[in-house]
Amino acid sequence: MPASDRFRILFDHSSDPHFIFMDGGITDCNDATVQILKLKSKKDVLKIHPAELSPMYQPDGRLSSEKSTEMDRIARENGFHRFEWTHQDSKGEPFPVQVTVNAVTLDGKPAMIAVWHDLSVIKKREDELRRLNDKMKQDLQAAWAIQKALLPVSSPLVKGFRAAWAYKPCDDLGGDILNVFKLDEKHVGLYVLDVTGHGLAASLLSVAASHFLSPFSESSFVRHTHDGNKLDFAQPAEVAERLNQHFSSNPEITQFFTLLYGILNMESYEFRYICAGHPLPVHWSGGRGRWVQGSGMPIGMMPGNSYEEFSLKLAPGDRLYLYSDGVTEAKNAKRDLFGDDRFMEVLDSTAKAPLSESLERVVQKVESWCKPEFPDDDVTLLVCELV
């Protein structure tokens, strides 16, 4: 079979529209061109000038007449050119295509062979994905607004006590959460928790856990007498055991979380706390900082866990720093950890600075350590001071 006949078969029977055009207009086309333009025959196509196949403007706002001249020029200079274009059919309905234009010579005259690949289905799917993505972003923004609303608004109004916090999630939603709140006139509750993993699932679990840790939640904080009357608020070990029982007894919850939760007595300056797999707090006193003791299993990992309660004696002028492992385990480009020593160095350098400034310095140092990337975990800090 002669090469010209093979070319004719390929040209005529291709599922993609093919047509040839010269200065005078379209000189040949296949049936796929007739179909995509919603015409009746090849003769109808040959009556149309190529300029009539495009709307006045392309999606980028440029005039089709100007842009098509540029596309043809590139094709002549390079031998071919491939680009996306919006055409319109005989009814004026636009449709997107990928155009491949090949510059050729026919009968001694310059010509172009154009091939269209219909992108209508692809563009429709892209639009749908874009719509879903936009909706997801809106939902995430709404979820983040809810999550932020669970953070403390201000330091509790308790005489001799003040607090500050910093929260920098690594994703749209964070798996960490913190709070500091007044239990009564002489007791302040505070916690930092960190759910394993990131994203929506971790965020939902952190929100659920924070609900149980809310001072308004009787399920966690209220202790009752044997006859059912309210006695007082539950102590840290009781709170942790209730939380663990709830979250470990549900087989559908596969994640767990670490927690540092304590109650500060503003009369005795005693801080009683539990550490459920969480980084230990830093007690800053007398011009130096030290990590306090504590241990325990994360919440939700195993049913029936009991939690040991630890005690720390504070004094006026002391600070207590609670934080998540996103601080000390932040990694630089070499995958080196920010580490405990650097963390303590920052606290040393800001010992006399206001609480918020101290935390801002920590966050800045961690972010600087991770550059050119961002921290790959939530950076969460809570500090309180006796004054």
Coordinates of C-alpha atoms in Angstrom, one line a residue:
M1 CA 0.0 0.0 0.0
P2 CA 1.5 3.3 -1.0
A3 CA 2.5 5.7 1.8
S4 CA -0.1 8.2 0.6
D5 CA -2.9 5.7 1.0
R6 CA -1.8 4.7 4.5
F7 CA -1.7 8.4 5.4
R8 CA -5.2 8.8 4.0
I9 CA -6.5 6.0 6.2
L10 CA -5.0 7.4 9.3
F11 CA -6.3 10.9 8.4
D12 CA -9.8 9.8 7.6
H13 CA -10.4 7.2 10.4
S14 CA -8.7 8.9 13.4
S15 CA -11.0 9.5 16.3
D16 CA -9.4 12.9 16.8
P17 CA -10.4 15.7 14.4
H18 CA -7.7 16.3 11.7
F19 CA -7.8 19.1 9.1
I20 CA -5.5 20.9 6.7
F21 CA -5.6 24.6 6.3
M22 CA -3.8 27.1 4.1
D23 CA -4.1 30.9 3.6
G24 CA -7.3 30.4 1.8
G25 CA -9.0 28.3 4.6
I26 CA -9.6 24.7 5.3
T27 CA -8.8 22.4 2.4
D28 CA -9.5 18.9 3.9
C29 CA -10.7 17.3 7.1
N30 CA -11.8 14.0 8.5
D31 CA -15.2 12.8 9.8
A32 CA -14.2 13.5 13.4
T33 CA -13.9 17.2 12.5
V34 CA -17.4 17.2 11.1
Q35 CA -18.8 15.6 14.2
I36 CA -17.1 17.8 16.8
L37 CA -18.3 20.9 14.9
K38 CA -21.8 19.5 14.7
L39 CA -22.0 19.9 11.0
K40 CA -23.6 17.6 8.4
S41 CA -20.7 17.0 6.0
K42 CA -17.1 17.7 5.1
K43 CA -18.4 20.3 2.6
D44 CA -19.8 22.3 5.4
V45 CA -16.4 22.3 7.1
L46 CA -14.6 23.5 4.0
K47 CA -16.8 26.5 3.7
I48 CA -15.7 27.7 7.1
H49 CA -12.6 29.9 7.7
P50 CA -10.5 28.7 10.6
A51 CA -11.0 32.0 12.3
E52 CA -14.7 31.2 12.6
L53 CA -13.9 28.2 14.8
S54 CA -12.9 30.2 17.8
P55 CA -14.7 32.6 20.1
M56 CA -13.6 36.2 20.2
Y57 CA -11.5 35.6 23.4
Q58 CA -9.6 32.7 24.8
P59 CA -9.9 31.8 28.6
D60 CA -6.7 33.9 29.3
G61 CA -8.4 37.0 28.0
R62 CA -6.5 37.3 24.8
L63 CA -8.1 37.9 21.5
S64 CA -8.3 34.6 19.6
S65 CA -7.3 36.3 16.3
E66 CA -4.1 37.7 17.9
K67 CA -3.2 34.5 19.8
S68 CA -3.8 32.2 16.8
T69 CA -1.4 34.2 14.7
E70 CA 1.2 33.7 17.4
M71 CA 0.6 30.0 17.6
D72 CA 0.9 29.6 13.9
R73 CA 4.2 31.5 13.9
I74 CA 5.6 29.3 16.6
A75 CA 4.6 26.2 14.6
R76 CA 6.3 27.5 11.4
E77 CA 9.5 28.4 13.3
N78 CA 9.7 25.0 15.2
G79 CA 8.0 22.7 12.7
F80 CA 5.1 22.0 15.1
H81 CA 3.4 23.5 18.2
R82 CA 1.1 22.0 20.8
F83 CA -1.2 24.1 23.0
E84 CA -4.6 24.2 24.6
W85 CA -7.3 26.2 22.9
T86 CA -11.0 26.9 23.2
H87 CA -12.9 26.4 19.9
Q88 CA -16.6 26.6 19.2
D89 CA -19.0 24.4 17.1
S90 CA -21.5 25.5 14.5
K91 CA -24.0 26.3 17.2
G92 CA -21.6 28.6 19.0
E93 CA -21.0 26.2 21.9
P94 CA -17.4 26.4 23.1
F95 CA -15.3 23.2 23.7
P96 CA -11.7 22.8 24.9
V97 CA -9.1 20.9 22.9
Q98 CA -5.4 20.2 22.9
V99 CA -4.2 21.4 19.5
T100 CA -1.1 20.1 17.7
V101 CA -0.2 22.1 14.6
N102 CA 2.4 20.8 12.2
A103 CA 3.8 23.1 9.5
V104 CA 4.1 21.3 6.1
T105 CA 4.4 22.1 2.4
L106 CA 1.7 20.8 0.1
D107 CA 2.0 21.3 -3.7
G108 CA 4.8 23.7 -3.1
K109 CA 2.7 25.9 -0.8
P110 CA 2.9 26.3 3.0
A111 CA 0.1 24.6 4.9
M112 CA -0.8 23.4 8.4
I113 CA -2.1 20.1 9.6
A114 CA -4.1 20.6 12.8
V115 CA -5.1 17.8 15.2
W116 CA -7.5 18.3 18.0
H117 CA -7.8 16.2 21.1
D118 CA -11.1 16.9 22.8
L119 CA -10.5 17.9 26.5
S120 CA -14.2 18.3 27.4
V121 CA -14.3 15.3 29.7
I122 CA -11.0 16.1 31.3
K123 CA -11.9 19.8 31.8
K124 CA -15.2 18.8 33.3
R125 CA -13.5 16.5 35.8
E126 CA -10.9 19.2 36.6
D127 CA -13.7 21.7 37.3
E128 CA -15.4 19.2 39.5
L129 CA -12.2 18.5 41.4
R130 CA -11.6 22.2 41.7
R131 CA -15.1 22.7 43.1
L132 CA -14.6 19.8 45.6
N133 CA -11.2 21.2 46.5
D134 CA -12.7 24.7 47.1
K135 CA -15.4 23.2 49.2
M136 CA -12.8 21.2 51.2
K137 CA -10.8 24.3 51.8
Q138 CA -13.9 26.1 53.0
D139 CA -14.8 23.2 55.3
L140 CA -11.2 23.1 56.7
Q141 CA -11.3 26.8 57.3
A142 CA -14.6 26.4 59.2
A143 CA -13.1 23.5 61.2
W144 CA -10.0 25.5 62.0
A145 CA -12.2 28.4 63.2
I146 CA -14.0 26.0 65.5
Q147 CA -10.7 24.5 66.7
K148 CA -9.3 28.0 67.4
A149 CA -12.5 28.8 69.4
L150 CA -11.5 26.0 71.8
L151 CA -8.3 27.7 72.7
P152 CA -8.2 30.0 75.7
V153 CA -9.1 33.7 75.0
S154 CA -7.2 35.1 78.0
S155 CA -5.3 34.2 81.1
P156 CA -7.7 33.1 83.9
L157 CA -8.5 35.8 86.4
V158 CA -6.9 34.3 89.4
K159 CA -4.8 36.4 91.8
G160 CA -1.1 35.8 91.5
F161 CA -1.4 33.8 88.3
R162 CA -0.8 34.6 84.6
A163 CA -0.3 32.5 81.5
A164 CA 0.5 32.7 77.8
W165 CA 0.4 30.2 74.9
A166 CA 1.5 29.7 71.3
Y167 CA -0.1 27.3 68.8
K168 CA 1.3 26.8 65.3
P169 CA -0.3 23.8 63.5
C170 CA 1.7 22.3 60.7
D171 CA -1.4 21.6 58.5
D172 CA -4.7 23.3 57.9
L173 CA -5.9 21.6 61.1
G174 CA -3.8 20.7 64.1
G175 CA -3.7 17.5 66.2
D176 CA -2.5 19.5 69.3
I177 CA -4.7 21.5 71.6
L178 CA -4.2 23.3 74.9
N179 CA -6.2 25.1 77.5
V180 CA -5.8 26.9 80.9
F181 CA -8.9 27.7 83.0
K182 CA -10.1 28.6 86.4
L183 CA -11.6 25.7 88.4
D184 CA -12.5 27.8 91.5
E185 CA -11.1 30.8 93.3
K186 CA -7.9 29.0 94.2
H187 CA -7.4 26.3 91.6
V188 CA -6.3 26.6 88.0
G189 CA -6.4 23.7 85.5
L190 CA -4.0 23.5 82.5
Y191 CA -3.1 21.0 79.8
V192 CA -1.4 20.3 76.5
L193 CA -2.4 17.2 74.5
D194 CA -1.0 15.9 71.2
V195 CA -2.9 13.4 69.0
T196 CA -0.9 10.9 66.9
G197 CA -0.8 11.8 63.2
H198 CA -2.0 14.9 61.5
G199 CA -4.9 16.2 59.5
L200 CA -8.7 15.9 59.9
A201 CA -8.8 12.7 62.0
A202 CA -6.2 14.0 64.5
S203 CA -8.0 17.3 64.7
L204 CA -11.4 15.7 65.4
L205 CA -9.9 13.6 68.1
S206 CA -8.2 16.6 69.7
V207 CA -11.5 18.5 69.7
A208 CA -13.3 15.5 71.2
A209 CA -10.6 15.2 73.9
S210 CA -10.8 18.9 74.6
H211 CA -14.5 18.6 75.1
F212 CA -13.9 16.0 77.9
L213 CA -11.2 18.3 79.4
S214 CA -13.5 21.3 79.4
P215 CA -14.2 22.7 82.9
F216 CA -17.8 22.7 81.9
S217 CA -17.8 18.9 81.2
E218 CA -19.2 17.0 84.2
S219 CA -18.1 13.7 82.7
S220 CA -14.5 14.5 83.4
F221 CA -14.2 17.1 86.1
V222 CA -17.0 16.6 88.6
R223 CA -16.5 14.1 91.4
H224 CA -19.6 12.8 93.1
T225 CA -20.4 11.4 96.5
H226 CA -21.9 7.9 96.9
D227 CA -25.4 9.3 97.1
G228 CA -24.9 11.2 93.7
N229 CA -24.4 14.7 95.1
K230 CA -21.6 16.8 93.6
L231 CA -18.5 16.9 95.7
D232 CA -15.7 18.8 93.9
F233 CA -13.7 18.6 90.8
A234 CA -11.8 15.4 89.9
Q235 CA -8.1 15.2 90.4
P236 CA -5.7 14.7 87.4
A237 CA -5.3 10.9 87.8
E238 CA -9.1 10.5 87.9
V239 CA -9.5 12.7 84.8
A240 CA -6.8 10.7 82.9
E241 CA -8.4 7.4 83.8
R242 CA -11.8 8.5 82.7
L243 CA -10.4 9.8 79.4
N244 CA -8.5 6.6 78.8
Q245 CA -11.5 4.4 79.6
H246 CA -13.7 6.4 77.1
F247 CA -11.2 6.5 74.2
S248 CA -9.8 3.0 74.6
S249 CA -13.2 1.3 74.8
N250 CA -14.2 2.4 71.3
P251 CA -12.7 0.1 68.7
E252 CA -13.4 2.6 65.9
I253 CA -10.9 5.1 67.4
T254 CA -7.5 3.8 66.3
Q255 CA -5.5 6.9 67.3
F256 CA -4.4 7.9 70.8
F257 CA -3.0 11.0 72.3
T258 CA -0.4 12.2 74.9
L259 CA -1.4 14.5 77.6
L260 CA 0.1 16.6 80.3
Y261 CA -2.7 17.7 82.6
G262 CA -2.4 19.3 86.1
I263 CA -4.1 21.5 88.7
L264 CA -2.3 24.3 90.4
N265 CA -3.3 25.2 93.9
M266 CA -2.8 29.0 94.3
E267 CA -2.8 28.8 98.1
S268 CA -0.2 26.1 98.6
Y269 CA 1.6 26.7 95.2
E270 CA 1.4 22.9 94.6
F271 CA 1.0 21.7 91.1
R272 CA -0.4 18.1 90.9
Y273 CA -0.3 16.5 87.4
I274 CA -0.3 13.4 85.3
C275 CA 2.0 12.7 82.3
A276 CA 0.4 10.4 79.8
G277 CA 3.3 9.8 77.4
H278 CA 3.8 13.5 77.0
P279 CA 7.0 15.5 77.0
L280 CA 7.8 16.6 80.6
P281 CA 7.3 20.2 81.6
V282 CA 10.1 22.6 82.3
H283 CA 10.1 24.2 85.8
W284 CA 11.9 27.5 85.7
S285 CA 13.0 28.6 89.2
G286 CA 15.9 30.4 90.8
G287 CA 17.5 31.4 87.5
R288 CA 17.6 28.0 86.0
G289 CA 15.3 25.5 84.3
R290 CA 14.9 21.7 84.9
W291 CA 12.6 19.0 83.6
V292 CA 10.2 17.6 86.2
Q293 CA 9.5 13.9 86.7
G294 CA 6.6 12.0 85.3
S295 CA 5.6 9.0 83.3
G296 CA 2.5 7.1 82.0
M297 CA 0.9 5.5 79.0
P298 CA -0.8 7.7 76.3
I299 CA -4.5 8.1 76.5
G300 CA -6.5 5.6 74.5
M301 CA -3.7 3.2 73.9
M302 CA -4.8 0.5 76.3
P303 CA -8.0 0.0 78.5
G304 CA -7.6 -0.2 82.2
N305 CA -4.6 2.0 82.5
S306 CA -4.0 3.7 85.8
Y307 CA -2.1 7.0 86.1
E308 CA 0.3 8.1 88.8
E309 CA -0.1 11.6 90.1
F310 CA 3.0 13.7 90.6
S311 CA 3.5 16.8 92.7
L312 CA 5.6 19.9 92.1
K313 CA 6.1 22.8 94.6
L314 CA 6.3 26.2 93.0
A315 CA 7.1 29.6 94.4
P316 CA 6.4 33.2 93.4
G317 CA 8.5 34.1 90.3
D318 CA 8.5 30.5 89.0
R319 CA 7.5 29.6 85.5
L320 CA 6.2 26.3 84.2
Y321 CA 6.5 25.5 80.5
L322 CA 4.2 22.8 78.9
Y323 CA 4.8 22.0 75.3
S324 CA 4.3 19.3 72.6
D325 CA 7.1 17.3 71.0
G326 CA 6.7 19.4 67.9
V327 CA 9.1 21.8 69.6
T328 CA 12.0 19.5 70.6
E329 CA 11.6 17.1 67.7
A330 CA 11.5 19.7 65.0
K331 CA 14.0 18.7 62.2
N332 CA 16.3 20.8 60.1
A333 CA 17.4 20.0 56.5
K334 CA 19.9 17.4 57.8
R335 CA 17.1 15.8 59.8
D336 CA 18.8 16.8 63.1
L337 CA 16.4 17.5 66.0
F338 CA 16.0 20.9 67.6
G339 CA 16.4 19.0 70.8
D340 CA 16.1 19.6 74.6
D341 CA 19.3 21.6 74.9
R342 CA 18.4 24.2 72.3
F343 CA 15.0 24.5 73.8
M344 CA 16.4 25.1 77.3
E345 CA 18.9 27.6 75.8
V346 CA 16.0 29.7 74.4
L347 CA 14.3 29.6 77.8
D348 CA 17.5 30.7 79.5
S349 CA 17.8 33.6 77.1
T350 CA 14.2 34.8 77.7
A351 CA 13.9 34.1 81.5
K352 CA 13.3 37.8 82.2
A353 CA 11.2 38.5 79.1
P354 CA 7.4 38.7 79.2
L355 CA 5.6 35.3 78.9
S356 CA 4.3 35.9 75.3
E357 CA 7.7 37.2 74.2
S358 CA 9.4 34.1 75.6
L359 CA 7.1 31.8 73.6
E360 CA 7.5 33.9 70.5
R361 CA 11.2 33.4 70.7
V362 CA 10.9 29.7 71.0
V363 CA 8.6 29.5 67.9
Q364 CA 11.0 31.7 65.9
K365 CA 14.0 29.6 66.8
V366 CA 12.1 26.4 65.9
E367 CA 10.9 27.8 62.6
S368 CA 14.4 29.1 61.8
W369 CA 15.9 25.7 62.7
C370 CA 13.6 24.0 60.1
K371 CA 14.2 26.4 57.2
P372 CA 13.9 26.3 54.3
E373 CA 11.1 23.9 55.2
F374 CA 8.4 24.4 57.8
P375 CA 8.0 22.4 61.0
D376 CA 6.5 19.0 60.1
D377 CA 4.6 18.8 63.4
D378 CA 2.4 21.2 65.4
V379 CA 4.3 23.6 67.6
T380 CA 2.4 24.1 70.9
L381 CA 3.5 25.9 74.1
L382 CA 1.8 26.9 77.3
V383 CA 3.6 28.8 80.1
C384 CA 2.3 29.9 83.4
E385 CA 3.9 32.2 86.0
L386 CA 3.3 32.9 89.7
V387 CA 3.5 36.6 90.5

